Coordinates of N, CA, C and O in Angstrom, one line a residue:
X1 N -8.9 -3.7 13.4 CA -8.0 -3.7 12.2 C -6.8 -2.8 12.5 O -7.0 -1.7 13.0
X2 N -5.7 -3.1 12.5 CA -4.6 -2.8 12.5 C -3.4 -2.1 11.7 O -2.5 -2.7 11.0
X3 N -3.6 -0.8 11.8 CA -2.3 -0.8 10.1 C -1.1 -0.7 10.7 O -1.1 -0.6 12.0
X4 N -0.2 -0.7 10.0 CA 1.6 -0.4 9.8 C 1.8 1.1 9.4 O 1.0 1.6 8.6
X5 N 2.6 1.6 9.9 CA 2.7 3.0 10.1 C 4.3 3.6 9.2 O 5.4 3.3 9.4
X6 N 3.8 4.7 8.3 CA 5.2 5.0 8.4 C 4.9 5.9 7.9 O 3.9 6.0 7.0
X7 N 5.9 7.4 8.4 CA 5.8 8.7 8.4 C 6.3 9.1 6.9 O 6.7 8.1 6.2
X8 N 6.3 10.5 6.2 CA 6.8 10.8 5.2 C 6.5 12.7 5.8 O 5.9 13.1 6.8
X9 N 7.2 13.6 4.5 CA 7.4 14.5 4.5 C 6.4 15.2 2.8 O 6.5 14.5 1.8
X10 N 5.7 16.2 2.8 CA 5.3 16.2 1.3 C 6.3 17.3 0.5 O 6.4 18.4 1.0
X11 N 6.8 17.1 -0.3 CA 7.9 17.5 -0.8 C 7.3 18.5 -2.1 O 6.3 18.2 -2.8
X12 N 8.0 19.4 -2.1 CA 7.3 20.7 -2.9 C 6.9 20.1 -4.2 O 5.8 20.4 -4.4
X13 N 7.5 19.3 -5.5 CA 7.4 18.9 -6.4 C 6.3 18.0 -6.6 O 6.1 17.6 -7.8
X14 N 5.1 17.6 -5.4 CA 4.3 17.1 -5.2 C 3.2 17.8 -5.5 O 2.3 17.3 -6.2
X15 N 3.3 19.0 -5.0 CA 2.2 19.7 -5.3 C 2.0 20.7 -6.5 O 3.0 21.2 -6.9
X16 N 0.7 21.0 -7.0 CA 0.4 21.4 -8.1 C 0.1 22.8 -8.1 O 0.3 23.3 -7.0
X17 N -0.3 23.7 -9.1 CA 0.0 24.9 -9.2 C -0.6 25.5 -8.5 O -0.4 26.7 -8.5
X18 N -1.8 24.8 -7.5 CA -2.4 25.8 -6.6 C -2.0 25.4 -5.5 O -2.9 25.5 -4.7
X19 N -0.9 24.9 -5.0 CA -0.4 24.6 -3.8 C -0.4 23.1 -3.0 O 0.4 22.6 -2.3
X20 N -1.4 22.8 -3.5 CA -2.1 21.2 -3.0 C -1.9 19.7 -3.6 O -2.6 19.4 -4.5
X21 N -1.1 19.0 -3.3 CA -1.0 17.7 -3.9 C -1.4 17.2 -4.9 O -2.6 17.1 -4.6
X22 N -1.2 16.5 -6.2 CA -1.1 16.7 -6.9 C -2.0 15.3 -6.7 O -1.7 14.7 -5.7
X23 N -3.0 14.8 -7.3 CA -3.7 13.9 -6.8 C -2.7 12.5 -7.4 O -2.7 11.6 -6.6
X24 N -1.9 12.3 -8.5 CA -1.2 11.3 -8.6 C -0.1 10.7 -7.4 O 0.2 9.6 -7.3
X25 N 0.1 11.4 -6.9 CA 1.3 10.8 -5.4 C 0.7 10.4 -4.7 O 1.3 9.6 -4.1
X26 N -0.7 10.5 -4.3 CA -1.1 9.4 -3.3 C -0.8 8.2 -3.4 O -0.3 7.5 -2.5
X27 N -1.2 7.5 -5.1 CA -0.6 6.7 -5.4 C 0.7 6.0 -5.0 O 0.8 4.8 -4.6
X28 N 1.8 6.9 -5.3 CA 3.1 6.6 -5.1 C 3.3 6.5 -3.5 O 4.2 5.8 -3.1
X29 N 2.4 7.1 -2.3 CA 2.5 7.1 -1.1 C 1.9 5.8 -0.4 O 2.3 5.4 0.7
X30 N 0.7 5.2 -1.6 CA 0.3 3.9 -1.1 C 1.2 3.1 -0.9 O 1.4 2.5 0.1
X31 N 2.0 3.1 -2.3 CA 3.1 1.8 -2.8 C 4.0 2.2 -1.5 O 4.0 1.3 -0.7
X32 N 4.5 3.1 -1.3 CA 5.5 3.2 -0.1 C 5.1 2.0 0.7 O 5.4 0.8 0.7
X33 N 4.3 2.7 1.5 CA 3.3 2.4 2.4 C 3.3 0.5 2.6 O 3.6 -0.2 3.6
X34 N 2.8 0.2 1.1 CA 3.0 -1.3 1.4 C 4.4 -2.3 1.3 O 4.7 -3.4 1.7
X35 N 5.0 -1.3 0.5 CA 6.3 -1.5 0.1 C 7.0 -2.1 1.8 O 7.5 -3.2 2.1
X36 N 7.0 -1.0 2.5 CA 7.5 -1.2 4.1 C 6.8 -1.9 4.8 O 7.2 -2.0 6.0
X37 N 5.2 -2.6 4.4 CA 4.8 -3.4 5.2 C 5.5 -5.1 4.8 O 5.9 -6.0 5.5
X38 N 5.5 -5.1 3.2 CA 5.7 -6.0 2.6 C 7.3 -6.6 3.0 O 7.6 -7.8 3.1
X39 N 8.6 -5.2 3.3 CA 9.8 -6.1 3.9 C 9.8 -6.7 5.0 O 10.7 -7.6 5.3
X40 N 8.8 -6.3 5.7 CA 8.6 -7.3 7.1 C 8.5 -8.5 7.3 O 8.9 -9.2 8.3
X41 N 7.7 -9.0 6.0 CA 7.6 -10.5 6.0 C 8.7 -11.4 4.6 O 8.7 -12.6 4.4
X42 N 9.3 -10.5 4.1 CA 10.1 -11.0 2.8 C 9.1 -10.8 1.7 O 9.1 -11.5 0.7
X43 N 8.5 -10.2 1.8 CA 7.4 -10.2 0.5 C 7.7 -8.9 -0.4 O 6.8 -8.3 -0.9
X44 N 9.2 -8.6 -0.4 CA 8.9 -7.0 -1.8 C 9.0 -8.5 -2.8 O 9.0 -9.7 -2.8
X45 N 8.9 -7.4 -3.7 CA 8.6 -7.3 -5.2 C 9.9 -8.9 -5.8 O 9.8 -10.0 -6.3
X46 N 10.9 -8.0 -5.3 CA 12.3 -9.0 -5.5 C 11.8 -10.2 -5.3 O 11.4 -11.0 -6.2
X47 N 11.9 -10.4 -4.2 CA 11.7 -11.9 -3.5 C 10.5 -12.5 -3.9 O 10.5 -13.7 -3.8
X48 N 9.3 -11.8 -4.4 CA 8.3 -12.9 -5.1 C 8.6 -13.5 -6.2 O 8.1 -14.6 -6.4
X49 N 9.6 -12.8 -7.1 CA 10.0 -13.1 -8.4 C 10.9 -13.8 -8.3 O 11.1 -14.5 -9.3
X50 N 11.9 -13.8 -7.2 CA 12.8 -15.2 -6.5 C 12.1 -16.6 -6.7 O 12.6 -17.6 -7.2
X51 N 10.8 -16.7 -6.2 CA 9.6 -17.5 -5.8 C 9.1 -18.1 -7.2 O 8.5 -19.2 -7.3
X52 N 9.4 -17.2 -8.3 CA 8.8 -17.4 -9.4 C 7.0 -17.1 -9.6 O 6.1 -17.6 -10.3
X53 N 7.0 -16.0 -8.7 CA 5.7 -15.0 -9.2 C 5.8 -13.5 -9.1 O 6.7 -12.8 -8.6
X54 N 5.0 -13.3 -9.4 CA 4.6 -11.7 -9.4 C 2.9 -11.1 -9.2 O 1.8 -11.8 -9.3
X55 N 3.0 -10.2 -8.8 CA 1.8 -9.7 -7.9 C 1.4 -8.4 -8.6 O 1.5 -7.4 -7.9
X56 N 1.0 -8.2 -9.8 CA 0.4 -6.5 -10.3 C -1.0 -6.5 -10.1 O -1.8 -7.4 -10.4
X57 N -1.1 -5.0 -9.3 CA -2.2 -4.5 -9.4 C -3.2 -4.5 -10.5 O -2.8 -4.2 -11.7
X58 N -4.9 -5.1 -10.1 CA -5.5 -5.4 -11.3 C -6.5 -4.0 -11.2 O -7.1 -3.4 -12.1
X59 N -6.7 -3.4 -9.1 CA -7.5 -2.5 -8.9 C -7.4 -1.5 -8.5 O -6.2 -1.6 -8.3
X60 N -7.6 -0.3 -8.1 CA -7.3 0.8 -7.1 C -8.1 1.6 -6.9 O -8.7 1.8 -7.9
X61 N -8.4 2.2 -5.6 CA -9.4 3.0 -5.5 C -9.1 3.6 -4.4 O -8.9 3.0 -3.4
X62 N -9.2 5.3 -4.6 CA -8.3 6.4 -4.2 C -9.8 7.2 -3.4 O -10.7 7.3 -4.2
X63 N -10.3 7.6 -2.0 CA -11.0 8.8 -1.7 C -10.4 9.8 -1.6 O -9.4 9.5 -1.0
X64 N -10.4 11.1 -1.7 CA -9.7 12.3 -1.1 C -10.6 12.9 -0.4 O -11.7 13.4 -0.9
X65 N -10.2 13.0 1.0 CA -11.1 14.1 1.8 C -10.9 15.2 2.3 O -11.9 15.9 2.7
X66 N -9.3 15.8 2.5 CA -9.1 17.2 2.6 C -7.8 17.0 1.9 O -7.2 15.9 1.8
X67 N -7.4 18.3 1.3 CA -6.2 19.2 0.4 C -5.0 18.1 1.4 O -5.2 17.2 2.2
X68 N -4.3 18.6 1.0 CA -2.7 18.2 1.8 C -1.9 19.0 1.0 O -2.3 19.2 -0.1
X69 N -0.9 19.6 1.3 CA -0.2 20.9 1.1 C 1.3 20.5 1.2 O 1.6 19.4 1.8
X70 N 2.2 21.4 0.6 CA 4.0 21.1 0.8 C 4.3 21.5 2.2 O 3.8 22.2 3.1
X71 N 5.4 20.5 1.9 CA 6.1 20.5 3.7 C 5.3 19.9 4.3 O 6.1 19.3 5.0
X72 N 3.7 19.4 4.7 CA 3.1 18.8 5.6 C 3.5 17.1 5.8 O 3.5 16.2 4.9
X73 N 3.7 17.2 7.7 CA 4.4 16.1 8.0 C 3.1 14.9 7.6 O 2.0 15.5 7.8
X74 N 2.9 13.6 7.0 CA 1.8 12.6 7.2 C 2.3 11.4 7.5 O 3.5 11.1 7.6
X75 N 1.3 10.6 7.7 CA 1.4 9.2 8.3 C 1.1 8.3 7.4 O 0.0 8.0 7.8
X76 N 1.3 7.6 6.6 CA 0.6 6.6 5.8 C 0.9 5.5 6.0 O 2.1 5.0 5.8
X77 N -0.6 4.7 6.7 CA -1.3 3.9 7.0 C -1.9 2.4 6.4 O -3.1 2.1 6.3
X78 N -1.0 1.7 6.2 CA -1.7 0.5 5.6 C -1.7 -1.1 6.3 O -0.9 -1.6 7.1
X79 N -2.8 -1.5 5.8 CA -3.3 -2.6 6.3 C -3.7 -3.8 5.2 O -4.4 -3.5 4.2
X80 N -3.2 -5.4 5.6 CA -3.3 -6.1 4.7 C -4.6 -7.0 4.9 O -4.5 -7.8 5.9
X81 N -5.6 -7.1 4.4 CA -6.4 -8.1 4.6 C -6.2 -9.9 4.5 O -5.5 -10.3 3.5
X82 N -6.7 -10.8 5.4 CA -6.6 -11.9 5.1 C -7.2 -12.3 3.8 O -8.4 -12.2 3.6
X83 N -6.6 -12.8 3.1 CA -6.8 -13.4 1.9 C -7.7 -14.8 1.8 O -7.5 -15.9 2.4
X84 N -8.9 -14.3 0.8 CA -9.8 -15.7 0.6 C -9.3 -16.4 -0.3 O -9.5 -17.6 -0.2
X85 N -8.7 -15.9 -1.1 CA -8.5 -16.1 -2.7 C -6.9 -15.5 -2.3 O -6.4 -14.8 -1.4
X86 N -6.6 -16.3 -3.7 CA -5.3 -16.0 -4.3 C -5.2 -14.5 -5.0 O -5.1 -14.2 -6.1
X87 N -5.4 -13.8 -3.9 CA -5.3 -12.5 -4.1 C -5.1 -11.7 -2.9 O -5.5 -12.0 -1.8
X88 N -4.4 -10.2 -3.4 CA -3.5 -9.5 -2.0 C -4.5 -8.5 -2.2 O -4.5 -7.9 -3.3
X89 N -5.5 -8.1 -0.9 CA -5.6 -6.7 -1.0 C -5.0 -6.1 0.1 O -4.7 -6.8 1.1
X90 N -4.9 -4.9 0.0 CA -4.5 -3.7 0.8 C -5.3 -2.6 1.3 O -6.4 -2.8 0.8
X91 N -5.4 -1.9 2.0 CA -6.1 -0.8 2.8 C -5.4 0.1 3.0 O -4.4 -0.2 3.7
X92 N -5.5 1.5 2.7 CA -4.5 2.5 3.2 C -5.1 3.3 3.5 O -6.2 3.3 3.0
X93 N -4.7 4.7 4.6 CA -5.0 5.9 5.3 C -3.5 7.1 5.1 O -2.4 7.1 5.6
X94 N -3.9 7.8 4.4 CA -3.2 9.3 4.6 C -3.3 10.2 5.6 O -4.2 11.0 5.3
X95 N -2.7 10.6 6.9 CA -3.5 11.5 7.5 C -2.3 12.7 7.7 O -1.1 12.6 7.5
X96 N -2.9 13.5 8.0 CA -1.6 14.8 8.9 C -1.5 14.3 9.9 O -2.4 13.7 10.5
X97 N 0.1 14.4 10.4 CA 0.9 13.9 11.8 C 0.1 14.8 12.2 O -0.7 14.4 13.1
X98 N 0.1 16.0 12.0 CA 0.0 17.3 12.9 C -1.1 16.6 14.1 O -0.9 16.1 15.2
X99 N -2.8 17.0 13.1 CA -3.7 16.4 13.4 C -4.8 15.3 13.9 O -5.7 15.4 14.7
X100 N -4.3 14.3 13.0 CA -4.8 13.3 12.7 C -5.5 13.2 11.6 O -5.9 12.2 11.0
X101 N -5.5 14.5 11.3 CA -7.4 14.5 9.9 C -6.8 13.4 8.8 O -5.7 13.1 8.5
X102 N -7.9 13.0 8.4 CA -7.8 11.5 7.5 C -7.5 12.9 6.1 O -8.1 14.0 6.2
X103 N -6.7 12.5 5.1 CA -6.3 13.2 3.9 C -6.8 12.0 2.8 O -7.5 12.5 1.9
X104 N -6.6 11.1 2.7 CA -7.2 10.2 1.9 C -7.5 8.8 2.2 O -7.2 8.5 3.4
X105 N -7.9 8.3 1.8 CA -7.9 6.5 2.1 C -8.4 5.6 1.0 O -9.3 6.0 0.2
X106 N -8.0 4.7 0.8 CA -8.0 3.6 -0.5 C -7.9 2.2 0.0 O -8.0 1.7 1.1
X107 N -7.8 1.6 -1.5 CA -7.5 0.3 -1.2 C -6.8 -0.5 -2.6 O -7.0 0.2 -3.6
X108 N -6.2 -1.7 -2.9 CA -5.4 -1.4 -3.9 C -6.1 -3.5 -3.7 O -6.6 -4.0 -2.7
X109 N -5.7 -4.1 -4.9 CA -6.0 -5.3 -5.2 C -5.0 -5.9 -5.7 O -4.4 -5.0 -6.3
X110 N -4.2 -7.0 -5.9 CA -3.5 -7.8 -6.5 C -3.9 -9.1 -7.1 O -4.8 -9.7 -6.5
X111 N -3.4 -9.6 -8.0 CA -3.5 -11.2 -8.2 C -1.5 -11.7 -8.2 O -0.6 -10.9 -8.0
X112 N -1.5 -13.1 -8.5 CA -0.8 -13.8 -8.3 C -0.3 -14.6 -9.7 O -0.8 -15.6 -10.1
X113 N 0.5 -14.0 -10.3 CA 0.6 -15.0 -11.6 C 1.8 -15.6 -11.7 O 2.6 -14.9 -11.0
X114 N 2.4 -16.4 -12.0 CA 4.0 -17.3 -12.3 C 4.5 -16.0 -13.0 O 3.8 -15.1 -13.2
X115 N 5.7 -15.9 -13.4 CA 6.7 -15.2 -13.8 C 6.6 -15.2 -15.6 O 7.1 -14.4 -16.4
X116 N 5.6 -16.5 -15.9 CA 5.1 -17.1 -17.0 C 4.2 -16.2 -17.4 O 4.2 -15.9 -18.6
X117 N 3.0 -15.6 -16.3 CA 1.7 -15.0 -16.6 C 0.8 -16.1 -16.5 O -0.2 -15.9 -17.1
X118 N 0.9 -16.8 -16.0 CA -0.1 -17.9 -15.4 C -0.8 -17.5 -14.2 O -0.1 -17.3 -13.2
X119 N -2.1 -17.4 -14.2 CA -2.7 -16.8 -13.1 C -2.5 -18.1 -11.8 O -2.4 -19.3 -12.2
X120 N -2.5 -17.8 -10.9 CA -2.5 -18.8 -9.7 C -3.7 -18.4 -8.6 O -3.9 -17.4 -8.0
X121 N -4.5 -19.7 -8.7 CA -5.6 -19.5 -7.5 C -5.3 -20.1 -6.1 O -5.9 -20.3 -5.1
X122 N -4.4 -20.3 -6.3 CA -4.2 -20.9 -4.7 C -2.9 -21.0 -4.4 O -2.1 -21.7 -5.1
X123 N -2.4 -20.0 -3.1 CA -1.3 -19.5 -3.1 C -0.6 -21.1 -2.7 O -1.1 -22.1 -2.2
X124 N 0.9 -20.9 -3.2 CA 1.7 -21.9 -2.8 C 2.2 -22.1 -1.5 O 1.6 -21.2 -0.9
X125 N 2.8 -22.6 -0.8 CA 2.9 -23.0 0.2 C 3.9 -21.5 0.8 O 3.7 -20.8 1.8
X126 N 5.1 -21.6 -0.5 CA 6.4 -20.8 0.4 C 5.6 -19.7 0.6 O 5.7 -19.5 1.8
X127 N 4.8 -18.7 -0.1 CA 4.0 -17.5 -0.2 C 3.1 -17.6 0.9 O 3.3 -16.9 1.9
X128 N 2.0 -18.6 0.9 CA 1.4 -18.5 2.2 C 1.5 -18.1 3.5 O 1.0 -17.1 4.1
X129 N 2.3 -19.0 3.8 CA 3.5 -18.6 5.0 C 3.4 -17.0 5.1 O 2.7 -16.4 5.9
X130 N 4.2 -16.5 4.4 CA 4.1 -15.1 4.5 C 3.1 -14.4 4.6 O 3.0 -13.6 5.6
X131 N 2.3 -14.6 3.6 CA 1.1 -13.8 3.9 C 0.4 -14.0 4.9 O -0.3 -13.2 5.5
X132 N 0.4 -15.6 5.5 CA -0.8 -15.5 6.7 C 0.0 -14.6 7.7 O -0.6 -13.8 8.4
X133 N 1.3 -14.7 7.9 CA 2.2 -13.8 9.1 C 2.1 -12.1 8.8 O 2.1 -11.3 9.8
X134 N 2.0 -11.8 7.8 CA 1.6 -10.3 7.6 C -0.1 -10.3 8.1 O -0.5 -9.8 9.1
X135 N -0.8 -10.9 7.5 CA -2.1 -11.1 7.8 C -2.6 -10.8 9.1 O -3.6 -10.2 9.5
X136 N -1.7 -11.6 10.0 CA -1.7 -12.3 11.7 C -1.2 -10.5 12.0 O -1.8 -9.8 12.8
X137 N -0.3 -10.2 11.6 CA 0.2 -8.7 12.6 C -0.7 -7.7 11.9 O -0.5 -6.6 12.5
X138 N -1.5 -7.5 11.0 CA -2.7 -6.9 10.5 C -3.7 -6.7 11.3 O -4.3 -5.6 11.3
X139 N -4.3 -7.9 12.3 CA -5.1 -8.1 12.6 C -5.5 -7.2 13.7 O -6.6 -7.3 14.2

C-alpha cells in the first residue's frame, strides 16, 4: 500500500491549553492530505462539481496514538483505496518527520451524488478514469 506524502509544520494556534494538538486539526490535516492527492488526478472539489457531482463525507474515523506538540515538523500520509462501489475511501497516517512515530491514523468515506443530491452507484465514465489512475499510483 502506497501513500502520497506531504509535509506540514504544527502551528501554535493548533494546540490546546496543555500544549498538545487540539484533537479537531487532525481532521483539517486529513483533508489537506487528500486535497493534494486529489490535484493529481483533477479530482479537487471544483472539478467534480464541473462534472456535475459532489463527493461529502458520510464517515470518519480518527485513532490517536501519541501527543503532537507546536512547531513539530509531520508528514501526512494518505492513501486511496480501489473502489468497489461508487464510493471514495481514504487512509491516512500522521507521523513526526523527526522520528517516524505514527501520531495518528484514520480513514474518511465518501459517496457520490449529482449536484441534484441524487446518490450515484456507479461511477460515470469521466470520474472513473480518474479514480482508477489515483487508485493505480496508490497501489
Amino acid at each position: 500500500m502506497k501513500f502520497d506524502e506531504i509535509e506540514a509544520r504544527v502551528r501554535f494556534y493548533e494546540t490546546d491549553e496543555w500544549g498538545m494538538v487540539w484533537h479537531g486539526y487532525y481532521v483539517g490535516w486529513f483533508e489537506m492530505g487528500r486535497i493534494e492527492l486529489a490535484r493529481k488526478f483533477n479530482l479537487l472539489p471544483k472539478q467534480f462539481k464541473e462534472l456535475g457531482y459532489v463527493a461529502p463525507v458520510i464517515n470518519l474515523n480518527i485513532d490517536y496514538k501519541q501527543v503532537t506538540k507546536s512547531d513539530e515538523e509531520i508528514i501526512i500520509r494518505t492513501h486511496f483505496e480501489e473502489p468497489k462501489k461508487a464510493a471514495l475511501k481514504f487512509k491516512y497516517e500522521v507521523v513526526r518527520k523527526e522520528d517516524g512515530e505514527l501520531l495518528s491514523k484514520g480513514e474518511t468515506t465518501q459517496v457520490i451524488l449529482t449536484t441534484e443530491g441524487k446518490l450515484v452507484y456507479l461511477f460515470p465514465d469521466e470520474l472513473k478514469e480518474r479514480l482508477m489512475g489515483m487508485a493505480r499510483y496508490c497501489k
